[in-house]
Each structure stands twice: as structure tokens, then as C-alpha cells.
């Protein structure tokens, strides 16, 4: 997810403010009673405030668009994976049915042998259905958990961005009010911007859900692995039962 480029905005704002001529201890008085430097400072603060509002508003819109694009990409990936999984399953089923058909087409099979083959087929299909159901449930749980995490993360980041926006706006309002009489306007504004930025960065860092996503993936992968192992065990047992039945039928015929 692309982070809001607040650092760029802040760097521009701070750099612009610092570019203002240092406030001198003696000011040239204007007809309004304010020093020339103070007048220029107030005008500059007003200009920067307008530019900041526009820039932050644009970044907020970009952030929301990025959120939407990320969720859309997740859905697209899900559809692609589901399609690939379904194709693989259909191919595996076709191969299995071909093998069963080949076994049943052998000449000289007894009714008992044919029954053993059909029983094997039914058991394998049941085991495969169970495996697919377990795997699908694990994948669904992962996806639901991921969407919940992302939704919460995005809401938290949105709230943090709004709080940042308000803090910066208040800082400029304070600067606009004090610029005509307070020589520390720049210092105060810089400190407020710095605090707002640090608060936003702290929120972003604490809101990273890397570990939570890894936990979801591990849970999913473990469930899939267990389902595959259970299927392999069942398949081995069914194959052994089939072999025993076929051998017994052959011995009886002999």
C-alpha cells in the first residue's frame, strides 16, 4: 500500500517557511504599524496554509484510491487462483477416472474384482471431496481474515491521516493568528508540524500487520498440509485394500 506522501508536503512547507528572512530584533515599520518582515511572514503563512490544504486533500484522495485499488487487486488475485485450482482439480479428476476406466477394461475381471475397483473409486472420491472442502475452508478463512485486517488497517490509517490533517490545519491557524505579534511563529509552526508528522509515522508503524498476516498464512498452510497428509494416508489404505481384494479374487479363481 502506498503511504501518503506527507513527508514531501511537510518538507516543502518547512523549507518554504525556513526560506523566510530571519526575524530581526529591529523591524522596519509599515503604514499599518507592523514590520515589513511581519507582514511578509503573515502573507507567507496564509499562502502556505492554502497550499497545504490543497496538497493534503489531494493526498487523502490518493490514499483512499489506493485502498480501493488494493482490495480490488486482492479480489482479482482470488479469482485467478480459484480458476487455477479448479483447472488443476478437473485435470486430476480426469486422470483418475482414466486410470479407473483402464482397470475396469482389463479382460478376465471377476465381479468381485470389479466391485473392489468401484469401491476403491468411491472411497478415493470421498477422500478427495473431504480434502478439497478442508482446503477451501482454510483458504476462505485466510481471505476473510486478510480482508478484516486490511479494512481495520485502512480505517486506522485514515483516522490517523485525518488527525494529521487537523493538526496541521490548527498549526497554520495558530501561526496566522500569532504571526503579526509573535516572533516565535516560525519556531512554533515547525514544532507543531514536526509533532504531527511524528504522530502520523508512529501510527503507521504501529499499524503494520505483517505478523498477523503471517499468522493467517501459517494457519492456512498448516490446514492444507494436514488435509493433504490425511488424503495420502487414506489413499494408501484404500490402495492396500484394493490390492488385497484383487489378489484374493485371483487366488479364489486359481
Short mmCIF file of C-alpha atoms in Angstrom, two decimals:
data_model
loop_
_atom_site.label_atom_id
_atom_site.label_comp_id
_atom_site.label_asym_id
_atom_site.label_seq_id
_atom_site.Cartn_x
_atom_site.Cartn_y
_atom_site.Cartn_z
CA UNK A 1 0.00 0.00 0.00
CA UNK A 2 1.42 3.36 -0.90
CA UNK A 3 1.82 5.65 2.08
CA UNK A 4 0.60 9.23 1.92
CA UNK A 5 3.45 11.44 0.72
CA UNK A 6 3.12 13.68 3.75
CA UNK A 7 6.90 13.86 4.14
CA UNK A 8 7.17 15.55 0.76
CA UNK A 9 4.42 18.03 1.66
CA UNK A 10 5.96 18.72 5.06
CA UNK A 11 9.45 19.11 3.64
CA UNK A 12 8.12 21.66 1.15
CA UNK A 13 6.19 23.54 3.83
CA UNK A 14 9.07 23.61 6.30
CA UNK A 15 11.59 24.54 3.63
CA UNK A 16 9.36 27.36 2.47
CA UNK A 17 8.93 28.66 5.99
CA UNK A 18 12.65 28.45 6.71
CA UNK A 19 13.30 30.37 3.50
CA UNK A 20 11.60 33.40 5.03
CA UNK A 21 14.07 36.04 6.14
CA UNK A 22 15.02 35.64 9.81
CA UNK A 23 13.07 37.91 12.09
CA UNK A 24 15.31 40.75 13.23
CA UNK A 25 15.24 42.44 16.57
CA UNK A 26 14.52 45.74 14.87
CA UNK A 27 11.72 45.92 12.29
CA UNK A 28 11.03 48.47 9.60
CA UNK A 29 7.59 49.84 10.37
CA UNK A 30 4.88 49.90 7.70
CA UNK A 31 1.91 52.23 7.45
CA UNK A 32 -0.19 49.60 9.23
CA UNK A 33 2.05 49.58 12.25
CA UNK A 34 3.51 46.12 11.52
CA UNK A 35 7.08 45.46 10.49
CA UNK A 36 7.69 44.62 6.85
CA UNK A 37 9.04 41.24 7.86
CA UNK A 38 5.95 40.50 9.97
CA UNK A 39 3.63 41.44 7.13
CA UNK A 40 5.51 39.23 4.74
CA UNK A 41 5.51 36.43 7.28
CA UNK A 42 1.74 36.58 7.71
CA UNK A 43 1.22 36.66 3.97
CA UNK A 44 3.54 33.71 3.53
CA UNK A 45 1.83 31.71 6.26
CA UNK A 46 -1.52 32.34 4.59
CA UNK A 47 -0.18 31.21 1.21
CA UNK A 48 1.39 28.11 2.71
CA UNK A 49 -1.82 27.27 4.55
CA UNK A 50 -3.81 27.32 1.31
CA UNK A 51 -1.21 25.20 -0.47
CA UNK A 52 -1.10 22.75 2.42
CA UNK A 53 -4.86 22.28 2.45
CA UNK A 54 -4.86 21.53 -1.25
CA UNK A 55 -1.89 19.14 -1.05
CA UNK A 56 -3.17 17.22 1.96
CA UNK A 57 -6.64 16.98 0.43
CA UNK A 58 -5.12 15.52 -2.73
CA UNK A 59 -3.09 13.03 -0.73
CA UNK A 60 -6.16 11.94 1.21
CA UNK A 61 -7.98 11.25 -2.04
CA UNK A 62 -4.97 9.33 -3.35
CA UNK A 63 -4.82 7.26 -0.18
CA UNK A 64 -8.49 6.28 -0.48
CA UNK A 65 -7.98 5.36 -4.12
CA UNK A 66 -5.01 3.21 -3.16
CA UNK A 67 -7.11 1.43 -0.55
CA UNK A 68 -9.79 0.66 -3.11
CA UNK A 69 -7.21 -0.49 -5.66
CA UNK A 70 -5.61 -2.82 -3.12
CA UNK A 71 -8.89 -4.51 -2.24
CA UNK A 72 -9.72 -4.80 -5.94
CA UNK A 73 -6.35 -6.46 -6.57
CA UNK A 74 -6.99 -8.94 -3.77
CA UNK A 75 -10.29 -9.90 -5.38
CA UNK A 76 -8.62 -10.25 -8.77
CA UNK A 77 -5.90 -12.48 -7.32
CA UNK A 78 -8.56 -14.57 -5.60
CA UNK A 79 -10.44 -15.13 -8.84
CA UNK A 80 -7.25 -16.07 -10.70
CA UNK A 81 -6.18 -18.54 -8.02
CA UNK A 82 -9.64 -20.09 -7.81
CA UNK A 83 -9.64 -20.59 -11.55
CA UNK A 84 -6.22 -22.25 -11.49
CA UNK A 85 -7.23 -24.50 -8.60
CA UNK A 86 -10.40 -25.58 -10.38
CA UNK A 87 -8.49 -26.37 -13.57
CA UNK A 88 -5.97 -28.45 -11.63
CA UNK A 89 -8.73 -30.35 -9.85
CA UNK A 90 -10.56 -31.12 -13.07
CA UNK A 91 -7.35 -32.35 -14.68
CA UNK A 92 -6.58 -34.58 -11.69
CA UNK A 93 -10.12 -35.97 -11.71
CA UNK A 94 -9.92 -36.73 -15.43
CA UNK A 95 -6.64 -38.64 -14.97
CA UNK A 96 -8.07 -40.58 -12.03
CA UNK A 97 -11.16 -41.58 -13.99
CA UNK A 98 -8.98 -42.66 -16.90
CA UNK A 99 -7.00 -44.96 -14.60
CA UNK A 100 -10.16 -46.44 -13.12
CA UNK A 101 -11.58 -47.00 -16.60
CA UNK A 102 -8.34 -48.70 -17.66
CA UNK A 103 -8.50 -51.02 -14.64
CA UNK A 104 -12.12 -51.94 -15.34
CA UNK A 105 -11.40 -52.55 -19.02
CA UNK A 106 -8.97 -55.37 -18.32
CA UNK A 107 -10.13 -58.73 -19.55
CA UNK A 108 -10.99 -61.55 -17.20
CA UNK A 109 -12.03 -59.44 -14.23
CA UNK A 110 -14.41 -61.13 -11.85
CA UNK A 111 -17.43 -59.42 -10.36
CA UNK A 112 -15.61 -59.30 -7.03
CA UNK A 113 -12.63 -57.57 -8.63
CA UNK A 114 -14.85 -55.07 -10.40
CA UNK A 115 -16.64 -54.39 -7.15
CA UNK A 116 -13.31 -53.85 -5.39
CA UNK A 117 -12.26 -51.35 -8.06
CA UNK A 118 -15.55 -49.45 -7.83
CA UNK A 119 -15.32 -49.39 -4.05
CA UNK A 120 -11.79 -48.02 -4.33
CA UNK A 121 -13.06 -45.35 -6.74
CA UNK A 122 -15.87 -44.31 -4.39
CA UNK A 123 -13.57 -44.17 -1.37
CA UNK A 124 -10.99 -42.10 -3.22
CA UNK A 125 -13.61 -39.66 -4.46
CA UNK A 126 -14.96 -39.27 -0.93
CA UNK A 127 -11.46 -38.64 0.42
CA UNK A 128 -10.77 -36.10 -2.32
CA UNK A 129 -14.04 -34.29 -1.62
CA UNK A 130 -13.13 -34.07 2.06
CA UNK A 131 -9.66 -32.79 1.23
CA UNK A 132 -11.00 -30.11 -1.10
CA UNK A 133 -13.57 -29.00 1.47
CA UNK A 134 -10.90 -28.62 4.15
CA UNK A 135 -8.57 -26.75 1.81
CA UNK A 136 -11.33 -24.46 0.57
CA UNK A 137 -12.35 -23.66 4.15
CA UNK A 138 -8.74 -22.84 5.06
CA UNK A 139 -8.35 -20.58 2.05
CA UNK A 140 -11.65 -18.83 2.80
CA UNK A 141 -10.69 -18.26 6.44
CA UNK A 142 -7.39 -16.75 5.31
CA UNK A 143 -9.10 -14.44 2.84
CA UNK A 144 -11.74 -13.30 5.31
CA UNK A 145 -9.09 -12.69 7.95
CA UNK A 146 -6.94 -10.78 5.49
CA UNK A 147 -9.82 -8.56 4.42
CA UNK A 148 -10.66 -7.83 8.05
CA UNK A 149 -7.06 -6.92 8.80
CA UNK A 150 -6.78 -4.67 5.77
CA UNK A 151 -10.11 -2.99 6.44
CA UNK A 152 -9.12 -2.25 10.05
CA UNK A 153 -5.68 -1.12 8.97
CA UNK A 154 -7.08 1.21 6.36
CA UNK A 155 -9.58 2.69 8.80
CA UNK A 156 -6.84 3.29 11.36
CA UNK A 157 -4.61 4.93 8.76
CA UNK A 158 -7.49 7.05 7.53
CA UNK A 159 -8.20 8.23 11.08
CA UNK A 160 -4.51 8.98 11.58
CA UNK A 161 -4.37 10.93 8.33
CA UNK A 162 -7.45 12.93 9.30
CA UNK A 163 -5.93 13.69 12.71
CA UNK A 164 -2.72 14.74 10.97
CA UNK A 165 -4.66 16.97 8.60
CA UNK A 166 -6.46 18.63 11.51
CA UNK A 167 -3.25 19.09 13.48
CA UNK A 168 -1.53 20.78 10.55
CA UNK A 169 -4.58 22.95 9.90
CA UNK A 170 -4.67 24.04 13.54
CA UNK A 171 -0.94 24.77 13.44
CA UNK A 172 -1.41 27.10 10.50
CA UNK A 173 -4.40 28.78 12.13
CA UNK A 174 -2.30 29.43 15.21
CA UNK A 175 0.51 30.75 13.04
CA UNK A 176 -1.90 33.02 11.16
CA UNK A 177 -3.16 34.44 14.43
CA UNK A 178 0.25 34.99 16.02
CA UNK A 179 2.36 35.98 13.02
CA UNK A 180 1.68 39.69 13.47
CA UNK A 181 2.89 39.84 17.06
CA UNK A 182 4.89 36.74 17.93
CA UNK A 183 8.45 36.45 16.70
CA UNK A 184 8.45 32.73 17.54
CA UNK A 185 5.75 31.95 14.95
CA UNK A 186 8.10 30.00 12.70
CA UNK A 187 9.58 28.01 15.56
CA UNK A 188 6.14 27.17 16.92
CA UNK A 189 4.82 26.19 13.49
CA UNK A 190 7.84 24.00 12.81
CA UNK A 191 7.40 22.23 16.15
CA UNK A 192 3.69 21.63 15.52
CA UNK A 193 4.38 20.23 12.05
CA UNK A 194 7.12 18.01 13.45
CA UNK A 195 4.85 16.67 16.19
CA UNK A 196 2.04 15.97 13.71
CA UNK A 197 4.40 14.15 11.38
CA UNK A 198 5.88 12.04 14.18
CA UNK A 199 2.41 11.13 15.42
CA UNK A 200 1.41 10.04 11.92
CA UNK A 201 4.58 8.00 11.46
CA UNK A 202 4.10 6.32 14.84
CA UNK A 203 0.56 5.38 13.88
CA UNK A 204 1.72 3.98 10.57
CA UNK A 205 4.47 1.90 12.14
CA UNK A 206 2.24 0.51 14.89
CA UNK A 207 -0.45 -0.33 12.36
CA UNK A 208 1.66 -2.70 10.29
CA UNK A 209 0.01 -6.12 10.40
CA UNK A 210 2.88 -8.15 8.96
CA UNK A 211 2.91 -10.63 11.85
CA UNK A 212 -0.87 -11.01 11.80
CA UNK A 213 -0.84 -11.72 8.06
CA UNK A 214 1.96 -14.26 8.52
CA UNK A 215 -0.09 -15.96 11.23
CA UNK A 216 -3.09 -16.20 8.92
CA UNK A 217 -0.92 -17.65 6.16
CA UNK A 218 0.69 -20.16 8.52
CA UNK A 219 -2.71 -21.32 9.78
CA UNK A 220 -3.94 -21.74 6.21
CA UNK A 221 -0.83 -23.59 5.06
CA UNK A 222 -0.90 -25.91 8.06
CA UNK A 223 -4.54 -26.81 7.41
CA UNK A 224 -3.77 -27.51 3.75
CA UNK A 225 -0.76 -29.62 4.64
CA UNK A 226 -2.77 -31.63 7.16
CA UNK A 227 -5.54 -32.17 4.60
CA UNK A 228 -3.04 -33.43 2.05
CA UNK A 229 -1.42 -35.77 4.56
CA UNK A 230 -4.80 -37.16 5.61
CA UNK A 231 -5.68 -37.76 1.97
CA UNK A 232 -2.39 -39.54 1.31
CA UNK A 233 -2.94 -41.82 4.29
CA UNK A 234 -6.46 -42.66 3.19
CA UNK A 235 -5.33 -43.23 -0.40
CA UNK A 236 -2.61 -45.61 0.76
CA UNK A 237 -5.11 -47.56 2.87
CA UNK A 238 -7.63 -47.77 0.02
CA UNK A 239 -4.92 -48.88 -2.40
CA UNK A 240 -3.80 -51.61 0.00
CA UNK A 241 -7.39 -52.77 0.47
CA UNK A 242 -7.87 -52.87 -3.30
CA UNK A 243 -4.69 -54.86 -3.82
CA UNK A 244 -5.74 -57.36 -1.16
CA UNK A 245 -9.19 -57.73 -2.71
CA UNK A 246 -7.79 -58.23 -6.20
CA UNK A 247 -5.25 -60.78 -5.01
CA UNK A 248 -7.88 -62.66 -3.02
CA UNK A 249 -10.18 -62.80 -6.01
CA UNK A 250 -7.34 -64.05 -8.20
CA UNK A 251 -6.42 -66.75 -5.68
CA UNK A 252 -10.02 -67.90 -5.49
CA UNK A 253 -10.17 -68.23 -9.26
CA UNK A 254 -6.97 -70.26 -9.27
#
